[in-house]
XYZ file of C-alpha atoms in Angstrom:
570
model
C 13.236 8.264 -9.662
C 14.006 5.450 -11.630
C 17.804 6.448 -12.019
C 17.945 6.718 -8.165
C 16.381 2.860 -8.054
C 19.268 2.087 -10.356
C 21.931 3.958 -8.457
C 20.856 2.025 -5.636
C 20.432 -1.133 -6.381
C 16.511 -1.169 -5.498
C 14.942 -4.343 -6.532
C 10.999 -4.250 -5.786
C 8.632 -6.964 -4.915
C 7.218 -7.161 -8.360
C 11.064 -6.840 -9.886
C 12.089 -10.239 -7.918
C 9.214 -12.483 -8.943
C 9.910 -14.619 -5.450
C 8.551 -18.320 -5.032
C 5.782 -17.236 -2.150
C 2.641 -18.622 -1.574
C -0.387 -16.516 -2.816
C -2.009 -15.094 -0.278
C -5.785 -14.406 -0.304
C -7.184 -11.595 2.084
C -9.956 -11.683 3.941
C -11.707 -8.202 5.841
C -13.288 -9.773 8.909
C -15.860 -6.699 10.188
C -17.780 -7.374 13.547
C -20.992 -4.756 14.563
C -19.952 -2.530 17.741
C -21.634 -3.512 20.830
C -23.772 -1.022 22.770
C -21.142 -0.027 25.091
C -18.327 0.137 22.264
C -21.016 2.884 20.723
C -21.330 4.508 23.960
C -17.730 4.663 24.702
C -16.696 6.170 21.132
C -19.515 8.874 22.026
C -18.092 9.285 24.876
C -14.204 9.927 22.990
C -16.399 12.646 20.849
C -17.548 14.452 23.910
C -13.598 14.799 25.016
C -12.628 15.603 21.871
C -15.257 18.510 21.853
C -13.463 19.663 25.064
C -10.156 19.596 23.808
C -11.636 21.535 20.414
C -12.984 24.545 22.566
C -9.373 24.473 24.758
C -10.973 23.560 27.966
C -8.583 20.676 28.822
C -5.018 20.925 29.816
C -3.007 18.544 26.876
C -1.047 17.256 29.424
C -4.486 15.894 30.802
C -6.051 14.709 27.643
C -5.176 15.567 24.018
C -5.762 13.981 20.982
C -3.177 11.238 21.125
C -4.688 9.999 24.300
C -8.228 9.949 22.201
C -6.473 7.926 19.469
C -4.712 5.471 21.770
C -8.186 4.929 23.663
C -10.371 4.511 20.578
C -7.989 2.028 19.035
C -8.059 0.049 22.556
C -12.008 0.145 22.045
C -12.038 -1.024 18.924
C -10.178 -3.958 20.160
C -12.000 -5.069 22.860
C -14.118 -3.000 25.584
C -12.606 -5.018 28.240
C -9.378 -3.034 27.587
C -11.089 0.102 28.610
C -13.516 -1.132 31.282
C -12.647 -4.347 32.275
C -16.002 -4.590 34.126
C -18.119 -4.697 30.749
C -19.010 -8.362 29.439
C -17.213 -10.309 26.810
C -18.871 -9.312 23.834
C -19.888 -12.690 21.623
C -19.891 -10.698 18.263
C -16.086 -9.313 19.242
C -13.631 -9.098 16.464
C -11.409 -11.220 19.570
C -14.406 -13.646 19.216
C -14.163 -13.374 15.473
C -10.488 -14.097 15.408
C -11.070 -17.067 17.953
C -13.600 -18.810 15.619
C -11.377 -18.963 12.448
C -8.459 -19.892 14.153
C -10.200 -22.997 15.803
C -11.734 -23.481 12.715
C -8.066 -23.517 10.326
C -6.441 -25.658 13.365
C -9.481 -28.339 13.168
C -8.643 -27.954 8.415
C -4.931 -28.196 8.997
C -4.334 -30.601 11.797
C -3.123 -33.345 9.339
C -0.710 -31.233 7.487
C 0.406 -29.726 11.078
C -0.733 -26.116 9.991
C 0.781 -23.428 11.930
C -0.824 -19.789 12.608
C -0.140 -16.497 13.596
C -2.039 -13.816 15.174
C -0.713 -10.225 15.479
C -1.757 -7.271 18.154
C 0.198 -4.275 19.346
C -1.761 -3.833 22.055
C -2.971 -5.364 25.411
C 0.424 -7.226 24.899
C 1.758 -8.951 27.874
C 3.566 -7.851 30.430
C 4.644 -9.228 33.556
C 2.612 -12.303 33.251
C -0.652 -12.311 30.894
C -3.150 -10.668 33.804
C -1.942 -7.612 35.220
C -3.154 -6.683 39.140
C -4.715 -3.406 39.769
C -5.199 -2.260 43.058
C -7.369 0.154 44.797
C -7.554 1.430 48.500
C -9.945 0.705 51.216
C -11.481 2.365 54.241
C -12.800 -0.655 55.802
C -9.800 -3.451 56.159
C -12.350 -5.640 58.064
C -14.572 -5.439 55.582
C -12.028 -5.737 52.500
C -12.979 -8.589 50.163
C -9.938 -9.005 48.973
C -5.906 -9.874 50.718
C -5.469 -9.041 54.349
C -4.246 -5.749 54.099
C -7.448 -5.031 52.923
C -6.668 -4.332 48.869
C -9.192 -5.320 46.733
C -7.761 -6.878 43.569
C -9.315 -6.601 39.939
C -7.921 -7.978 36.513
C -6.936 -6.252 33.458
C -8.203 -8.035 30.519
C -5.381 -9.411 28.449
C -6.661 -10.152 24.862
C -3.262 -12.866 24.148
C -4.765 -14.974 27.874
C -8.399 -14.060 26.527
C -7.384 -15.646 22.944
C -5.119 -18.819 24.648
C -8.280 -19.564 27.107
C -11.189 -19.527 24.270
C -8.740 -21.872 21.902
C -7.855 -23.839 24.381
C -11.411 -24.252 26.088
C -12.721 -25.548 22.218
C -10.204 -28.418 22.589
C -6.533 -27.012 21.591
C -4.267 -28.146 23.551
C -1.999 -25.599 25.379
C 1.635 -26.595 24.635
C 0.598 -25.903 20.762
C -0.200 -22.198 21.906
C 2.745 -20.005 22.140
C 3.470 -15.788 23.473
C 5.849 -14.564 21.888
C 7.026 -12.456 24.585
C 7.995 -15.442 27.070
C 10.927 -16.304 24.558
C 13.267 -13.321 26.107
C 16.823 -14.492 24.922
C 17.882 -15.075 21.485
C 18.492 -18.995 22.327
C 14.833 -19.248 23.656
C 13.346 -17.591 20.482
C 15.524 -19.781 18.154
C 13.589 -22.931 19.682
C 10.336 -22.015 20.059
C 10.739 -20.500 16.000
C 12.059 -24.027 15.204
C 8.706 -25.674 16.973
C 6.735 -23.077 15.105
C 8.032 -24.518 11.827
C 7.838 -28.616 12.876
C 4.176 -27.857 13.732
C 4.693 -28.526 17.248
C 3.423 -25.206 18.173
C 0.683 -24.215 16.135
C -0.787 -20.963 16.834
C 1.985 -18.040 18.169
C 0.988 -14.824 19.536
C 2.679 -11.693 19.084
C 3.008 -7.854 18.196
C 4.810 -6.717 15.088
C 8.369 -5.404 16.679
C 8.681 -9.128 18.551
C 7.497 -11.536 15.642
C 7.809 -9.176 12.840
C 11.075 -8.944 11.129
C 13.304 -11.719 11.605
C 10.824 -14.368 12.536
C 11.286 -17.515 10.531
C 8.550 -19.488 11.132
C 7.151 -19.865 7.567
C 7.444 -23.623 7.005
C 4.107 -24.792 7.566
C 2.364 -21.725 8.320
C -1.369 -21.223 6.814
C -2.520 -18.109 8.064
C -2.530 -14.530 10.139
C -4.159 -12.586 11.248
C -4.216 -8.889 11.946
C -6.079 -8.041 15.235
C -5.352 -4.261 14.879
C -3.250 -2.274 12.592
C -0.054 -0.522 13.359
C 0.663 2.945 12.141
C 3.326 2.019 9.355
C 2.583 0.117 6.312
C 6.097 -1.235 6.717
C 4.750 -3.022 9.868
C 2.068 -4.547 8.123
C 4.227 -5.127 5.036
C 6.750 -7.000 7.737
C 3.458 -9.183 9.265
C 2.591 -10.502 5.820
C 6.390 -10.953 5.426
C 6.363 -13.566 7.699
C 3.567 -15.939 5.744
C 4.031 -14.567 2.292
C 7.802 -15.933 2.141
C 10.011 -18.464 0.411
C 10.192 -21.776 2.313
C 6.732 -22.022 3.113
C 5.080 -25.330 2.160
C 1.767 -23.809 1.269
C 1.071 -22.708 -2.018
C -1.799 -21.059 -0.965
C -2.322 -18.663 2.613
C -4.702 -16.495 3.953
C -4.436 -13.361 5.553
C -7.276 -12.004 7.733
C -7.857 -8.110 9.001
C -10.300 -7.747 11.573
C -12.097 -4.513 12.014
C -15.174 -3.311 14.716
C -17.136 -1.045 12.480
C -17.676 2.826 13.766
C -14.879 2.822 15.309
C -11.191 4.218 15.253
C -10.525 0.868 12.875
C -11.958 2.561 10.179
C -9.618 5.719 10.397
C -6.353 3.677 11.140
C -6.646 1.079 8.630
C -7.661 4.075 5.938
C -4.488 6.220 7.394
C -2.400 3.073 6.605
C -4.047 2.497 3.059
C -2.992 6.352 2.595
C 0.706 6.148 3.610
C 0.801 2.431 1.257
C -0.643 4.374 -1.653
C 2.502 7.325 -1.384
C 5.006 4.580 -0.758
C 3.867 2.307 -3.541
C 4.160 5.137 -5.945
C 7.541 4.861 -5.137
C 8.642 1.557 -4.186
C 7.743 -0.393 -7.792
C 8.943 -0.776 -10.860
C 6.840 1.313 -12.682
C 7.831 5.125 -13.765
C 6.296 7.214 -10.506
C 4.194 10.076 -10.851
C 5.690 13.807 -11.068
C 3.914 14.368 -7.552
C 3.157 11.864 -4.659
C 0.924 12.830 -1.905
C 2.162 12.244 1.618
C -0.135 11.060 4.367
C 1.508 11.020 7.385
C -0.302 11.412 11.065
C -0.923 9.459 13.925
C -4.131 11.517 15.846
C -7.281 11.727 14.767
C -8.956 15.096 14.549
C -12.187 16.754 16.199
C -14.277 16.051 13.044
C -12.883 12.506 12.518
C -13.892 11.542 16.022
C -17.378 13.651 15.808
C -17.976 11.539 12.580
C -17.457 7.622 13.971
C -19.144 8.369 16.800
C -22.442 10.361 14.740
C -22.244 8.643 11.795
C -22.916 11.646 10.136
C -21.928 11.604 6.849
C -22.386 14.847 5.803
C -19.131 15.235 8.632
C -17.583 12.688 6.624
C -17.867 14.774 3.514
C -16.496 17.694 4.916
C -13.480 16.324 6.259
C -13.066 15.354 2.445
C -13.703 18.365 1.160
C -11.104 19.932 4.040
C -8.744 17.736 2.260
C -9.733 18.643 -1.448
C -10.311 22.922 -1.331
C -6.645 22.737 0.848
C -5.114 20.460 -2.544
C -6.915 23.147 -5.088
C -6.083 26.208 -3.027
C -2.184 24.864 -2.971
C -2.049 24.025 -6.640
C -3.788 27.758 -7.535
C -1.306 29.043 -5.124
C 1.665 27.571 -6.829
C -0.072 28.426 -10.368
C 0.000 32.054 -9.530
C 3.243 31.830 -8.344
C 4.331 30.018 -11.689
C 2.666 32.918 -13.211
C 4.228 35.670 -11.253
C 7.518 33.775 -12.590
C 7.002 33.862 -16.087
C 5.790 36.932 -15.878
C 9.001 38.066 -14.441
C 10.916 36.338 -17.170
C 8.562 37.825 -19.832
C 9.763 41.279 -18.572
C 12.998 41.013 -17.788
C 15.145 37.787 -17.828
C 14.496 36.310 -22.023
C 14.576 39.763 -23.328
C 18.206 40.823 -21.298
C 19.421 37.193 -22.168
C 18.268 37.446 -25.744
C 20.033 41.173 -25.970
C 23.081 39.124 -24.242
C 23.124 36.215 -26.348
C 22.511 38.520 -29.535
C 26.046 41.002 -28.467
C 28.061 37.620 -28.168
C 26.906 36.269 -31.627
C 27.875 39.976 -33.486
C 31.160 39.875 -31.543
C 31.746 36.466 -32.375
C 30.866 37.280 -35.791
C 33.685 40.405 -36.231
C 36.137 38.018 -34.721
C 35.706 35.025 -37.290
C 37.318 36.861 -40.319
C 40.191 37.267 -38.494
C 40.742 34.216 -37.509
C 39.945 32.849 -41.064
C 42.394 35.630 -42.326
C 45.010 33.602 -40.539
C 44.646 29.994 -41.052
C 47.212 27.637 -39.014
C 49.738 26.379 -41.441
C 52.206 22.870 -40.518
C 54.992 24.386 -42.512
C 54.283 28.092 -41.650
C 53.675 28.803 -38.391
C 54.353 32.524 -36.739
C 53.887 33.974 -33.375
C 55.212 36.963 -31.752
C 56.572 36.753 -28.703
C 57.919 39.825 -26.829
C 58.723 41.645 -29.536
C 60.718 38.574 -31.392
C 58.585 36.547 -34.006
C 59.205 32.676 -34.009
C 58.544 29.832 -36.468
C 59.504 27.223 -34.259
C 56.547 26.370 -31.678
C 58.642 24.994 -29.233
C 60.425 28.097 -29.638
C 57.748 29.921 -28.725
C 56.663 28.023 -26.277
C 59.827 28.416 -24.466
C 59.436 32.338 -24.734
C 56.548 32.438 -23.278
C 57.147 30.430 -20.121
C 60.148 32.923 -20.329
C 58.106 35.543 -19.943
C 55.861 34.204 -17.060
C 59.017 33.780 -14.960
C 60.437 37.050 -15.508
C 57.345 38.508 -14.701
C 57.698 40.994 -11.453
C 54.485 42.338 -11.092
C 52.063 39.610 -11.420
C 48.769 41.497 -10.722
C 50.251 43.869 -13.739
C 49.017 42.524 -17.431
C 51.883 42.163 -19.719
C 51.709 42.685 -23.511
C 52.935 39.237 -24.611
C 52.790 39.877 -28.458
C 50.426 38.520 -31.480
C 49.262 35.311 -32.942
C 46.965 35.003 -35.800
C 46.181 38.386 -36.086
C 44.587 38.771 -32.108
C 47.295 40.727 -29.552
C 48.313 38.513 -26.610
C 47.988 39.690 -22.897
C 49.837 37.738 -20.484
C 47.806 37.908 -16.883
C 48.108 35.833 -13.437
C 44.853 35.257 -11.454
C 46.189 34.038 -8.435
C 47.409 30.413 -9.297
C 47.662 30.328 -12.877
C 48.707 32.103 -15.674
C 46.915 32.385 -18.575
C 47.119 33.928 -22.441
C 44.087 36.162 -23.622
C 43.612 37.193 -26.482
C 40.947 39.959 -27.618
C 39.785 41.594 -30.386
C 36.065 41.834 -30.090
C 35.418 39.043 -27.350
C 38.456 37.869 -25.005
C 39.494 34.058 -25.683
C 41.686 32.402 -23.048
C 44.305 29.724 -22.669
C 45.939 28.574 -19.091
C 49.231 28.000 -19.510
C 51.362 25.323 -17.952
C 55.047 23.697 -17.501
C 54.218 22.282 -20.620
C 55.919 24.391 -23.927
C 54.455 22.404 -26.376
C 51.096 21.939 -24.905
C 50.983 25.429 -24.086
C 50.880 26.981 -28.157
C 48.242 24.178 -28.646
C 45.870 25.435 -25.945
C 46.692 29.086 -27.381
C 45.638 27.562 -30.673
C 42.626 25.713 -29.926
C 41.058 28.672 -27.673
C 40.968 30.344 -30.892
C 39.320 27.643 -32.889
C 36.566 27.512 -30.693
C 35.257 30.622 -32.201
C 33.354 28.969 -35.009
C 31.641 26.628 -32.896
C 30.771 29.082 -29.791
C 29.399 31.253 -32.559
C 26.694 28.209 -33.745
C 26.205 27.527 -30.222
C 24.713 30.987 -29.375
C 23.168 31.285 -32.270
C 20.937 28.159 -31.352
C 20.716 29.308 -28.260
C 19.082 32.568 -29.179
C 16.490 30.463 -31.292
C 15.726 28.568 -27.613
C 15.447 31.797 -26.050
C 12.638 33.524 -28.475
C 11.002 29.908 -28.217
C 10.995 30.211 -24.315
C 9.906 33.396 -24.621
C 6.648 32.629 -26.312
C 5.822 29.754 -23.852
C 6.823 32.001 -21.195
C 3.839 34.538 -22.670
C 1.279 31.637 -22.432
C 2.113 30.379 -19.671
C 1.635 33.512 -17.883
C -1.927 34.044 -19.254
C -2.857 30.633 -19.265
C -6.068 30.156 -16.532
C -5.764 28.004 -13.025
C -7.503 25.236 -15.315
C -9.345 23.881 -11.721
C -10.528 26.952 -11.316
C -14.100 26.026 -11.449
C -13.536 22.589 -9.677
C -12.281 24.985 -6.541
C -15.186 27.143 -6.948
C -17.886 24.259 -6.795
C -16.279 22.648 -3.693
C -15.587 25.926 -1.504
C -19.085 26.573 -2.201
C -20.344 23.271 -0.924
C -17.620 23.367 1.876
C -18.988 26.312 3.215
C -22.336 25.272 3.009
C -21.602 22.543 5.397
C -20.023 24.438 7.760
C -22.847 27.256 8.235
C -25.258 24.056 8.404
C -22.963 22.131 10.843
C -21.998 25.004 12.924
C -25.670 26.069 13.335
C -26.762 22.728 14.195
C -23.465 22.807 16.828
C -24.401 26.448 18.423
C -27.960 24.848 18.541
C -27.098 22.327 20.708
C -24.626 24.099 22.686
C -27.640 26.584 23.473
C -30.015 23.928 24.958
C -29.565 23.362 28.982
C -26.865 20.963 29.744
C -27.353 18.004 31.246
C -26.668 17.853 34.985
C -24.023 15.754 36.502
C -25.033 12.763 38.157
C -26.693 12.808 41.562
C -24.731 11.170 44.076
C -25.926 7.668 44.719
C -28.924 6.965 47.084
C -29.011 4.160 49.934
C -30.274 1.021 48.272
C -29.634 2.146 44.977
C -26.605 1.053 44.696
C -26.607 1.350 40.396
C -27.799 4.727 39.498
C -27.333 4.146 35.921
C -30.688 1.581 35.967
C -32.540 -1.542 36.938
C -30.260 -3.085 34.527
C -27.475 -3.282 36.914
C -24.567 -2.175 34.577
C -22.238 0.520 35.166
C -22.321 3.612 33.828
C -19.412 3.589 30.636
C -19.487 7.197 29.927
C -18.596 7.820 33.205
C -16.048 5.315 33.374
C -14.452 6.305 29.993
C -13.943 10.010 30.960
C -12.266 8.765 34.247
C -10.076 6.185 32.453
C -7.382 8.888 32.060
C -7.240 9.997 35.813
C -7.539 6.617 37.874
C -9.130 7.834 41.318
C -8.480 5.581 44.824
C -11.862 3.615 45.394
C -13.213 4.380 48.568
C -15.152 1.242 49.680
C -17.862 2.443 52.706
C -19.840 5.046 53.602
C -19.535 7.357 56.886
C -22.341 7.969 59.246
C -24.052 11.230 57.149
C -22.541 10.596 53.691
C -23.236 8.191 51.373
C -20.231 7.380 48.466
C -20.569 6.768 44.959
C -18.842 3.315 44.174
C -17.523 2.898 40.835
């Protein structure tokens, strides 16, 4: 790993020592409100439907559950924009302490940001919804008889509240009404001159590439984004040379039980394998990867229980999976060495031990006929020469008079080993064999060509130590490969202890499931009755379970009743 940083030039944060302001973080957490418990109860409930396959996934899946619960955890208004705003929000939350660091900063023209992928703008900050009538005449809404209702946008939402405590509105900003390059360049360059102080935004429109660090004193994270990268590129834009402050402050906000807690964890997971990585420091051997973007059944059926004997399954899921891998790919290490143990060191140590004794009858030889400057012989078809170049020119002599070349020719003798001239195609090349074959390829080259014939028999001295060392290596490996193959899955007992527990919980959970799934459902609402016009109770409020599990398949509002049948308005 770190030669790859090295190949590629990778310089981490702690590597470049930066100028940036320190930044302090700060974990804002708001209670849920009634309905937000409701509603995530109500997410459990589908995901028990999709867990027993009664739902089409093109109608609901798991996604869908995800993408809801992380709207709820922003703001129930997203979901039901009938429900009240919620005083003990996290949107509330978020309002308070930016109010608060615009009233701290206002001499020093103190700039903020405030990040959220969702309930982004679109078309204008309020969206219209419409719904159809029976009744035009009696339509409370345009002519035609439509009756209008407005989406909750948490960016207007935010921009009202701040602006309602005394901010005024030219010094709060969207990022998404700067469209063109020219229009983002000046409102960034307002953002820095603290002329707008508090810009809105998600992280692919103000993440990367927004300069607006000059005077800024803190952000803050209304959700989280899948990636770490995305919330590695909203710090970015605080955290970053050129900014004035020497100190900033970074706030999360999360809605306890719910989906905050599972996407902000997923995100800590995913930082923790790509900080293993992305530092300075030697990495470990093995890096776990967290990667998903769903939550599962049990997930769900724990934030909305707060069970945590569900949370301590899903745990032990994780570990026995972990243990069972790691035994699996001990036994297969095993298998391995046991394999080798067998078969592979003791045919490579017979292999090794042939080349050494051949290696050995071939040395005297060689040592029998030592090279001499003023003495040097070689036959050469039949003629002997003393001359290299000579010989040299003999051979290539040979090699062009050669007719046959898939046909070995006897070339002659030098230093005691017979010479073979052969052709393999493209080259052509000198063996010579007594007990093991040595080779030279030859070339154009007559000089260079008795050298190479030379020095392919020199190298019999040191391929000789070579294998000999190499057979030491070999018995070595050997004898690790023995204990290694006996040697115990040393988490053995670790995997025992939490299978055992795991399915413990199960038989107690799925009991206590079958057990309720046994009792006599529920039965669906009755249809409304004339003059109660709120079934769910005197309270007046509508009925958010209900209104949850329709949130994924919108139905036309009928407004009116006919003469013998009374409709349920939602």
């Amino acid at each position: 790993m770190n030669l790859w940083k090295e190949a590629a030039d990778i310089q981490t944060a702690d590597m470049l020592k930066l100028p940036v302001p320190e930044a302090e973080y700060i974990t804002v957490q708001t209670e849920p409100s009634e309905a937000q418990k409701q509603m995530v109860q109500a997410l459990a409930e589908r995901a028990e439907k999709i867990r027993k396959e009664n739902v089409d996934p093109s109608i609901d899946n798991m996604l869908k559950i995800t993408s809801d619960g992380r709207k709820l955890a922003l703001d129930q208004r997203i979901i039901n924009p009938l429900l009240p705003d919620d005083p003990g929000s996290k949107v509330n939350a978020c309002v308070k302490n930016v109010f608060r660091i615009w009233q701290e900063s206002t001499p020093s023209r103190g700039t903020q940001l405030i990040f959220s992928d969702l309930s982004t703008p679109k078309g204008g900050a309020e969206q219209k919804k419409e719904t159809e009538t029976e009744e035009p005449d009696k339509g409370k809404g345009p002519e035609n008889g439509e009756e209008t209702v407005m989406e909750t946008s948490v960016y207007e939402d935010i921009r009202k509240k701040l602006i309602s405590r005394g901010i005024p509105g030219e010094e709060i900003a969207f990022i998404h009404d700067a469209n063109t390059e020219n229009q983002k360049a000046e409102l960034f360059a307002k953002v820095r001159s603290g002329q707008v102080r508090i810009l809105l935004g998600s992280t692919q429109k103000m993440g990367a590439g927004t300069n607006v660090q000059t005077k800024l004193i803190a952000s803050h994270d209304l959700d989280c984004p899948w990636r770490p990268a995305d919330l590695e590129q909203r710090a970015g834009r605080i955290v970053r040379r050129g900014n004035e402050n020497d100190h900033v402050k970074i706030f999360r906000y999360v809605t306890k039980g719910t989906f905050d807690a599972y996407t902000w964890g997923l995100v800590e997971s995913k930082q923790k394998f790509i900080g293993q990585i992305m530092t300075s420091k030697s990495p470990a051997r093995s890096i776990e990867d967290v990667d998903a973007t769903a939550l599962s059944y049990a997930e769900v059926k724990m934030l909305a229980t707060g069970d945590p004997r569900i949370k301590e399954k899903m745990d032990l899921d994780i570990q026995v999976t972990k243990l069972k891998m790691l035994k699996s790919s001990h036994t297969a290490q095993q298998y391995e060495m046991q394999d080798k143990v067998r078969g592979y060191f003791p045919n490579k140590i017979k292999e090794t031990a042939l080349f050494i004794d051949c290696l050995k009858a071939d040395l005297p030889l060689l040592e029998a006929h030592p090279v001499k400057e003023d003495a040097f012989t070689m036959e050469v078809m039949g003629t002997v020469y003393t001359d290299r170049k000579e010989a040299g020119q003999a051979i290539i002599a040979a090699c062009r008079l050669s007719e046959d070349p898939d046909k070995d020719i006897d070339l002659g003798k030098y230093r005691g080993f017979p010479m073979k001239l052969c052709f393999d195609g493209m080259k052509f090349k000198v063996t010579m064999k007594q007990h093991l074959t040595h080779t030279a390829e030859l070339s154009s080259d007559v000089s260079g060509n008795i050298t190479r014939i030379n020095n392919a028999l020199e190298k019999i001295p040191q391929s000789l130590q070579n294998h000999q060392e190499n057979l030491e290596r070999l018995h070595t490996e050997l004898e690790s490969a023995k204990e290694e193959a006996d040697r115990p899955f040393p988490q053995e007992k670790e995997l025992a202890e939490k299978s055992a527990r795991l399915a413990e919980l199960n038989t107690v959970l799925d009991n206590e499931e079958k057990g309720q799934g046994s009792r006599k459902e529920m039965p669906e609402e009755e249809p409304m009755q004339e003059g109660n016009k709120m079934q769910e109770g005197a309270t007046g409020k509508p009925s958010i379970l209900k209104s949850l599990k329709e949130y994924e398949r919108p139905a036309p509002v009928i407004a009116g009743r006919e003469k013998n049948q009374e409709q349920e308005v939602i």
